[in-house]
Amino acid sequence: MHKELSDLINRNVSGANAVAYLTADAKKFDSSITVETSHIYKVVEFLKTNKTTSFNSLHCISGVDYTDYMEVCYMLTNYDPSAVRNLTLKVRVTDRVNAAIDSVVGQFVSADFLEREVYDMFGIKFNNHPDMRRILCPDDWEGFPLRKDYVAQKDYNGMTVYPDNKMNMEDREFIVRQNMIKKAQAEKAQ
Amino acid sequence: MQDGVVLTTLDEFLNWGRKNSLWPMTFGLACCAIEMMATGAAKYDLERFGCGAFMATPRRADLMIVAGTVTLKMATRVKVLYEQMAEPKYVISMGSCANKGGPYWQYGYHVLKGVDEVVPVDVYVPGCPPRPEALIEGVMTLQKKIANERLLRNKWVKHA
């Protein structure tokens, strides 16, 4: 199913470079199609307007941080029971500092808040988005919380985020000690 | 004549009035608010304690029940709401999140570690979320606390 879909995308959207990633059980939602980052709008437009697929709902956009690159996943759905029901579409964002991809709000209005949430948590900007602001965190928040290299703020508006008298320091020291032991064991093994 | 006279102290009379007409603020932050609503509804009936009139504005309320996770974004708003309430005013911290951060106590970058960081708390109700009985226990504990207040040693008078 994903194989045919990726061929269909490649035939109709030039330069999309769709690659199907298949898992053993095709009925599970783990299978996906990865497309070129710059062509995401055209691919989504094609999948929506085209008669054979006609995905009529975008129900989720999520970001993933793989430390050396980031990924944005689009979950498309078709409510017609006779058609292909679900599709996971993925694009890669390699530039972490100026991460930016095209917005799909022009095709699916539901992408508005979903893209804002991805921006809030991962710092990926969406070009041509009507209202690119943070959605969950306050406007003066520093950093993007779901990135792997995120460091929590010490103070926010005069409030201490981790007050020492309320933290269980024994637990924290235990974790630090365990990490040191693991490191030493790994070095020994080498 | 002797049936028409009741002798009491001013302290007791004021405290009796205060503790039996605690008006909480309509203010819920997370799942604890669902339990708070259940407490106010017919089965547990917070009105039995004179505490069921949930006011829609902080200016008419005496009691703030902080029911739920206080995020850093909300903490400034909680403080403003507390300051808008008229004195005497009381705070019940309901549930683990409001008490000390709850499940977010160690890695919750966005959660205030206890609402007592921003407002003074009178009664802590433990639980995640506390059952309505626990909240009623908290309200009754607060009522006992109010019953022992002395007008001239009152913190509200001292600050006036």
CSV table of C-alpha atoms in Angstrom, one decimal:
chain,number,residue,atom,x,y,z
A,1,MET,CA,0.0,0.0,0.0
A,2,HIS,CA,2.7,2.4,1.0
A,3,LYS,CA,4.8,1.3,-2.0
A,4,GLU,CA,2.1,2.1,-4.5
A,5,LEU,CA,1.4,5.4,-2.7
A,6,SER,CA,5.0,6.5,-2.9
A,7,ASP,CA,5.2,5.6,-6.6
A,8,LEU,CA,2.0,7.6,-7.1
A,9,ILE,CA,3.6,10.6,-5.4
A,10,ASN,CA,6.8,10.3,-7.3
A,11,ARG,CA,4.9,10.1,-10.6
A,12,ASN,CA,2.8,13.2,-9.9
A,13,VAL,CA,5.0,15.5,-7.8
A,14,SER,CA,8.3,16.0,-9.5
A,15,GLY,CA,11.2,16.1,-7.0
A,16,ALA,CA,9.2,14.8,-4.1
A,17,ASN,CA,11.6,11.8,-3.8
A,18,ALA,CA,9.1,9.8,-1.8
A,19,VAL,CA,10.5,6.7,0.0
A,20,ALA,CA,8.3,4.1,1.6
A,21,TYR,CA,9.4,2.7,4.9
A,22,LEU,CA,7.7,-0.6,5.5
A,23,THR,CA,7.3,-2.7,8.7
A,24,ALA,CA,6.5,-6.4,8.7
A,25,ASP,CA,2.8,-5.8,9.6
A,26,ALA,CA,1.4,-3.3,7.1
A,27,LYS,CA,-1.8,-3.0,9.0
A,28,LYS,CA,-0.1,-1.3,11.9
A,29,PHE,CA,0.5,2.4,11.6
A,30,ASP,CA,4.3,2.0,11.8
A,31,SER,CA,4.7,2.1,8.0
A,32,SER,CA,5.4,5.6,6.7
A,33,ILE,CA,6.5,7.6,3.6
A,34,THR,CA,9.3,10.0,3.8
A,35,VAL,CA,9.3,12.9,1.3
A,36,GLU,CA,11.6,15.8,0.5
A,37,THR,CA,11.4,18.6,3.0
A,38,SER,CA,10.9,21.4,0.5
A,39,HIS,CA,8.1,19.6,-1.3
A,40,ILE,CA,5.8,18.9,1.7
A,41,TYR,CA,3.1,21.4,0.7
A,42,LYS,CA,2.9,20.1,-2.8
A,43,VAL,CA,2.7,16.5,-1.6
A,44,VAL,CA,0.0,17.2,0.9
A,45,GLU,CA,-1.9,19.2,-1.8
A,46,PHE,CA,-1.6,16.3,-4.2
A,47,LEU,CA,-2.7,13.7,-1.6
A,48,LYS,CA,-5.7,15.8,-0.7
A,49,THR,CA,-7.0,16.9,-4.2
A,50,ASN,CA,-6.1,13.7,-6.1
A,51,LYS,CA,-9.1,11.4,-6.7
A,52,THR,CA,-7.4,8.0,-5.9
A,53,THR,CA,-6.2,9.0,-2.4
A,54,SER,CA,-8.3,12.1,-1.4
A,55,PHE,CA,-7.2,12.3,2.2
A,56,ASN,CA,-9.7,14.7,3.7
A,57,SER,CA,-8.4,15.1,7.3
A,58,LEU,CA,-5.1,15.9,8.9
A,59,HIS,CA,-5.5,14.8,12.5
A,60,CYS,CA,-2.0,15.1,13.9
A,61,ILE,CA,1.4,16.7,13.4
A,62,SER,CA,4.2,15.7,15.7
A,63,GLY,CA,7.9,16.4,15.9
A,64,VAL,CA,10.6,14.0,16.8
A,65,ASP,CA,14.2,15.0,17.9
A,66,TYR,CA,16.8,12.4,16.8
A,67,THR,CA,19.6,14.7,18.1
A,68,ASP,CA,21.4,14.9,14.7
A,69,TYR,CA,18.2,15.7,12.8
A,70,MET,CA,14.6,16.4,13.5
A,71,GLU,CA,11.5,14.9,11.9
A,72,VAL,CA,8.0,16.2,11.5
A,73,CYS,CA,5.2,13.6,11.0
A,74,TYR,CA,1.9,14.3,9.4
A,75,MET,CA,-1.0,11.8,10.0
A,76,LEU,CA,-3.5,12.0,7.2
A,77,THR,CA,-6.8,10.2,7.3
A,78,ASN,CA,-9.5,9.4,4.8
A,79,TYR,CA,-13.0,8.9,6.1
A,80,ASP,CA,-14.1,6.9,3.1
A,81,PRO,CA,-14.0,3.3,4.3
A,82,SER,CA,-13.3,1.9,0.8
A,83,ALA,CA,-10.1,3.9,0.4
A,84,VAL,CA,-6.7,3.9,2.0
A,85,ARG,CA,-7.6,5.0,5.5
A,86,ASN,CA,-4.4,6.2,7.2
A,87,LEU,CA,-1.0,7.5,6.1
A,88,THR,CA,2.0,8.7,8.0
A,89,LEU,CA,4.0,11.3,6.1
A,90,LYS,CA,7.4,12.3,7.3
A,91,VAL,CA,9.9,15.0,6.5
A,92,ARG,CA,13.4,15.5,7.9
A,93,VAL,CA,14.7,18.8,9.2
A,94,THR,CA,18.5,18.8,9.3
A,95,ASP,CA,19.2,22.4,10.3
A,96,ARG,CA,18.6,22.6,14.1
A,97,VAL,CA,19.4,26.3,14.5
A,98,ASN,CA,17.2,27.8,11.7
A,99,ALA,CA,14.8,24.9,11.5
A,100,ALA,CA,12.0,25.9,9.1
A,101,ILE,CA,9.6,24.1,6.7
A,102,ASP,CA,6.6,25.0,4.7
A,103,SER,CA,3.2,25.3,6.4
A,104,VAL,CA,0.3,23.2,5.2
A,105,VAL,CA,-2.4,25.5,6.6
A,106,GLY,CA,-3.3,26.4,3.0
A,107,GLN,CA,-4.6,22.8,2.6
A,108,PHE,CA,-5.7,21.8,6.1
A,109,VAL,CA,-6.9,24.5,8.5
A,110,SER,CA,-6.4,22.0,11.4
A,111,ALA,CA,-2.7,22.4,10.8
A,112,ASP,CA,-2.8,25.9,12.4
A,113,PHE,CA,-2.7,24.8,16.1
A,114,LEU,CA,-0.8,21.6,15.4
A,115,GLU,CA,2.1,23.5,13.7
A,116,ARG,CA,2.1,26.0,16.5
A,117,GLU,CA,2.5,23.2,19.0
A,118,VAL,CA,5.4,21.7,17.0
A,119,TYR,CA,7.0,25.2,17.0
A,120,ASP,CA,6.5,25.6,20.7
A,121,MET,CA,8.1,22.2,21.6
A,122,PHE,CA,10.8,21.8,19.0
A,123,GLY,CA,11.5,25.3,17.6
A,124,ILE,CA,10.7,24.3,14.0
A,125,LYS,CA,9.3,27.4,12.2
A,126,PHE,CA,6.6,27.0,9.6
A,127,ASN,CA,6.8,29.4,6.6
A,128,ASN,CA,3.6,31.0,5.4
A,129,HIS,CA,1.9,30.2,8.7
A,130,PRO,CA,-0.8,32.9,9.5
A,131,ASP,CA,0.1,33.2,13.3
A,132,MET,CA,3.4,31.7,14.2
A,133,ARG,CA,3.5,32.1,18.0
A,134,ARG,CA,3.9,29.7,21.0
A,135,ILE,CA,0.7,28.0,21.9
A,136,LEU,CA,1.3,26.2,25.3
A,137,CYS,CA,4.3,27.8,26.9
A,138,PRO,CA,4.2,31.5,27.9
A,139,ASP,CA,5.5,34.0,25.2
A,140,ASP,CA,8.6,34.8,27.3
A,141,TRP,CA,9.7,31.2,27.7
A,142,GLU,CA,13.3,30.3,26.9
A,143,GLY,CA,14.2,27.3,24.8
A,144,PHE,CA,12.1,24.5,23.3
A,145,PRO,CA,11.2,21.8,25.9
A,146,LEU,CA,11.0,18.6,23.9
A,147,ARG,CA,14.4,19.1,22.2
A,148,LYS,CA,17.0,16.6,23.6
A,149,ASP,CA,19.5,19.4,24.4
A,150,TYR,CA,16.9,21.4,26.4
A,151,VAL,CA,18.0,22.7,29.8
A,152,ALA,CA,15.3,23.8,32.1
A,153,GLN,CA,15.3,27.4,33.3
A,154,LYS,CA,16.4,28.1,36.9
A,155,ASP,CA,14.1,31.0,37.5
A,156,TYR,CA,11.0,32.1,35.7
A,157,ASN,CA,9.4,35.5,36.6
A,158,GLY,CA,11.0,35.4,40.0
A,159,MET,CA,9.9,31.8,40.8
A,160,THR,CA,12.5,29.1,41.4
A,161,VAL,CA,11.8,26.1,39.1
A,162,TYR,CA,13.6,23.6,41.3
A,163,PRO,CA,13.8,24.9,44.9
A,164,ASP,CA,16.6,23.0,46.7
A,165,ASN,CA,14.6,22.6,49.9
A,166,LYS,CA,11.8,20.8,48.0
A,167,MET,CA,14.0,18.5,45.9
A,168,ASN,CA,14.8,15.0,47.1
A,169,MET,CA,18.6,15.5,46.9
A,170,GLU,CA,19.3,11.9,47.9
A,171,ASP,CA,17.5,10.6,44.8
A,172,ARG,CA,19.4,13.1,42.6
A,173,GLU,CA,22.8,12.1,44.0
A,174,PHE,CA,21.8,8.4,43.6
A,175,ILE,CA,21.1,8.9,39.9
A,176,VAL,CA,24.4,10.9,39.5
A,177,ARG,CA,26.3,8.1,41.2
A,178,GLN,CA,24.7,5.4,39.1
A,179,ASN,CA,25.6,7.2,35.9
A,180,MET,CA,29.2,7.5,37.1
A,181,ILE,CA,29.3,3.7,37.9
A,182,LYS,CA,27.9,3.0,34.4
A,183,LYS,CA,30.5,5.2,32.8
A,184,ALA,CA,33.3,3.6,34.7
A,185,GLN,CA,32.1,0.1,33.7
A,186,ALA,CA,31.8,1.1,30.1
A,187,GLU,CA,35.4,2.4,30.1
A,188,LYS,CA,36.6,-0.8,31.8
A,189,ALA,CA,34.8,-2.9,29.1
A,190,GLN,CA,36.7,-1.0,26.4
B,1,MET,CA,-36.8,38.1,78.8
B,2,GLN,CA,-34.3,35.4,79.8
B,3,ASP,CA,-35.1,33.4,76.6
B,4,GLY,CA,-34.3,36.4,74.4
B,5,VAL,CA,-30.7,36.9,75.5
B,6,VAL,CA,-27.7,35.0,74.3
B,7,LEU,CA,-24.3,35.7,75.8
B,8,THR,CA,-21.2,35.1,73.8
B,9,THR,CA,-17.8,36.6,73.1
B,10,LEU,CA,-17.3,38.8,70.0
B,11,ASP,CA,-14.5,36.5,68.8
B,12,GLU,CA,-16.8,33.5,68.9
B,13,PHE,CA,-19.6,35.3,67.2
B,14,LEU,CA,-17.4,36.6,64.4
B,15,ASN,CA,-15.7,33.2,63.9
B,16,TRP,CA,-19.0,31.4,63.9
B,17,GLY,CA,-20.2,33.7,61.1
B,18,ARG,CA,-17.0,33.3,59.1
B,19,LYS,CA,-16.5,29.6,59.4
B,20,ASN,CA,-20.1,28.8,58.4
B,21,SER,CA,-20.2,30.9,55.3
B,22,LEU,CA,-17.0,30.1,53.5
B,23,TRP,CA,-17.5,31.0,49.9
B,24,PRO,CA,-15.0,29.4,47.6
B,25,MET,CA,-13.9,30.7,44.3
B,26,THR,CA,-14.9,28.9,41.1
B,27,PHE,CA,-11.4,28.0,40.2
B,28,GLY,CA,-10.2,24.6,39.0
B,29,LEU,CA,-6.9,23.9,37.3
B,30,ALA,CA,-6.8,20.1,36.6
B,31,CYS,CA,-8.3,16.8,37.5
B,32,CYS,CA,-8.6,17.8,41.2
B,33,ALA,CA,-11.3,20.3,40.0
B,34,ILE,CA,-13.5,17.3,38.9
B,35,GLU,CA,-13.3,16.0,42.5
B,36,MET,CA,-14.1,19.5,43.8
B,37,MET,CA,-17.1,19.6,41.5
B,38,ALA,CA,-18.2,16.2,42.8
B,39,THR,CA,-17.8,17.6,46.4
B,40,GLY,CA,-20.0,20.5,45.5
B,41,ALA,CA,-22.6,18.4,43.8
B,42,ALA,CA,-25.6,16.6,45.4
B,43,LYS,CA,-24.0,13.4,46.6
B,44,TYR,CA,-21.4,15.0,48.9
B,45,ASP,CA,-23.1,18.4,49.2
B,46,LEU,CA,-20.5,20.9,50.4
B,47,GLU,CA,-23.4,23.3,51.1
B,48,ARG,CA,-23.9,21.4,54.4
B,49,PHE,CA,-20.8,23.2,55.7
B,50,GLY,CA,-21.9,26.6,54.3
B,51,CYS,CA,-19.2,26.2,51.8
B,52,GLY,CA,-21.1,25.5,48.6
B,53,ALA,CA,-21.7,28.9,47.1
B,54,PHE,CA,-19.0,28.9,44.5
B,55,MET,CA,-18.4,32.6,43.6
B,56,ALA,CA,-17.6,33.5,40.0
B,57,THR,CA,-15.3,36.3,41.0
B,58,PRO,CA,-12.4,36.5,43.5
B,59,ARG,CA,-13.8,39.7,44.9
B,60,ARG,CA,-16.8,37.9,46.5
B,61,ALA,CA,-14.9,34.8,47.7
B,62,ASP,CA,-13.3,34.0,51.0
B,63,LEU,CA,-11.7,30.7,50.1
B,64,MET,CA,-9.4,29.7,47.2
B,65,ILE,CA,-9.3,26.0,46.6
B,66,VAL,CA,-6.2,25.5,44.4
B,67,ALA,CA,-7.4,22.3,42.7
B,68,GLY,CA,-4.8,21.0,40.3
B,69,THR,CA,-1.4,21.4,38.8
B,70,VAL,CA,0.0,25.0,39.1
B,71,THR,CA,2.1,25.6,36.0
B,72,LEU,CA,4.6,28.4,36.0
B,73,LYS,CA,2.4,30.1,33.4
B,74,MET,CA,-0.6,29.9,35.8
B,75,ALA,CA,1.3,30.7,39.0
B,76,THR,CA,1.4,34.5,38.2
B,77,ARG,CA,-2.4,34.3,37.6
B,78,VAL,CA,-3.0,32.4,40.8
B,79,LYS,CA,-1.1,35.2,42.7
B,80,VAL,CA,-3.2,37.9,41.0
B,81,LEU,CA,-6.4,36.1,41.9
B,82,TYR,CA,-5.3,35.7,45.5
B,83,GLU,CA,-4.5,39.4,45.7
B,84,GLN,CA,-7.9,40.3,44.3
B,85,MET,CA,-9.8,38.4,47.1
B,86,ALA,CA,-11.1,40.5,50.0
B,87,GLU,CA,-9.7,39.8,53.5
B,88,PRO,CA,-10.1,37.6,55.5
B,89,LYS,CA,-9.1,35.0,52.9
B,90,TYR,CA,-8.0,31.4,53.1
B,91,VAL,CA,-6.3,29.0,50.8
B,92,ILE,CA,-6.7,25.2,50.6
B,93,SER,CA,-4.1,23.5,48.6
B,94,MET,CA,-5.8,20.4,47.1
B,95,GLY,CA,-3.9,17.4,45.7
B,96,SER,CA,-0.3,16.4,45.3
B,97,CYS,CA,0.4,18.8,42.5
B,98,ALA,CA,-0.6,21.9,44.4
B,99,ASN,CA,1.1,20.7,47.5
B,100,LYS,CA,4.5,20.0,46.2
B,101,GLY,CA,4.5,19.5,42.4
B,102,GLY,CA,3.1,16.0,42.5
B,103,PRO,CA,4.3,13.7,39.7
B,104,TYR,CA,6.2,16.7,38.2
B,105,TRP,CA,8.3,17.3,41.2
B,106,GLN,CA,11.6,16.2,39.8
B,107,TYR,CA,11.6,16.7,36.0
B,108,GLY,CA,8.6,19.0,35.5
B,109,TYR,CA,10.3,22.0,34.0
B,110,HIS,CA,7.0,23.8,33.7
B,111,VAL,CA,5.4,23.1,37.1
B,112,LEU,CA,5.6,25.2,40.2
B,113,LYS,CA,6.8,23.0,43.1
B,114,GLY,CA,3.9,23.7,45.4
B,115,VAL,CA,1.5,26.6,45.4
B,116,ASP,CA,2.9,27.8,48.7
B,117,GLU,CA,5.8,29.3,46.7
B,118,VAL,CA,3.4,32.1,45.6
B,119,VAL,CA,0.5,32.3,48.1
B,120,PRO,CA,0.2,31.4,51.8
B,121,VAL,CA,-1.6,28.1,52.3
B,122,ASP,CA,-3.8,27.3,55.3
B,123,VAL,CA,-4.7,23.6,54.7
B,124,TYR,CA,-3.0,21.0,52.6
B,125,VAL,CA,-5.2,18.1,51.3
B,126,PRO,CA,-3.1,15.1,50.2
B,127,GLY,CA,-4.2,12.8,47.4
B,128,CYS,CA,-4.0,12.4,43.7
B,129,PRO,CA,-6.7,13.5,43.4
B,130,PRO,CA,-8.2,13.6,46.9
B,131,ARG,CA,-11.6,12.0,47.3
B,132,PRO,CA,-14.5,14.3,48.1
B,133,GLU,CA,-14.4,13.1,51.7
B,134,ALA,CA,-10.8,14.3,51.9
B,135,LEU,CA,-11.7,17.8,50.6
B,136,ILE,CA,-14.5,17.9,53.2
B,137,GLU,CA,-12.0,17.0,55.8
B,138,GLY,CA,-9.8,19.8,54.6
B,139,VAL,CA,-12.7,22.3,54.8
B,140,MET,CA,-13.6,21.1,58.3
B,141,THR,CA,-10.0,21.5,59.4
B,142,LEU,CA,-10.0,25.0,58.0
B,143,GLN,CA,-13.3,25.7,59.9
B,144,LYS,CA,-11.6,24.5,63.1
B,145,LYS,CA,-8.7,26.8,62.4
B,146,ILE,CA,-11.1,29.7,61.9
B,147,ALA,CA,-13.0,28.9,65.1
B,148,ASN,CA,-9.8,29.5,67.1
B,149,GLU,CA,-9.0,32.9,65.6
B,150,ARG,CA,-8.7,35.9,67.9
B,151,LEU,CA,-9.8,39.2,66.5
B,152,LEU,CA,-7.1,41.4,68.0
B,153,ARG,CA,-4.4,38.8,67.3
B,154,ASN,CA,-5.7,38.3,63.8
B,155,LYS,CA,-3.1,38.5,61.0
B,156,TRP,CA,-5.6,40.5,58.9
B,157,VAL,CA,-5.9,43.1,61.7
B,158,LYS,CA,-2.2,43.3,62.2
B,159,HIS,CA,-1.7,44.0,58.5
B,160,ALA,CA,-4.4,46.7,58.4
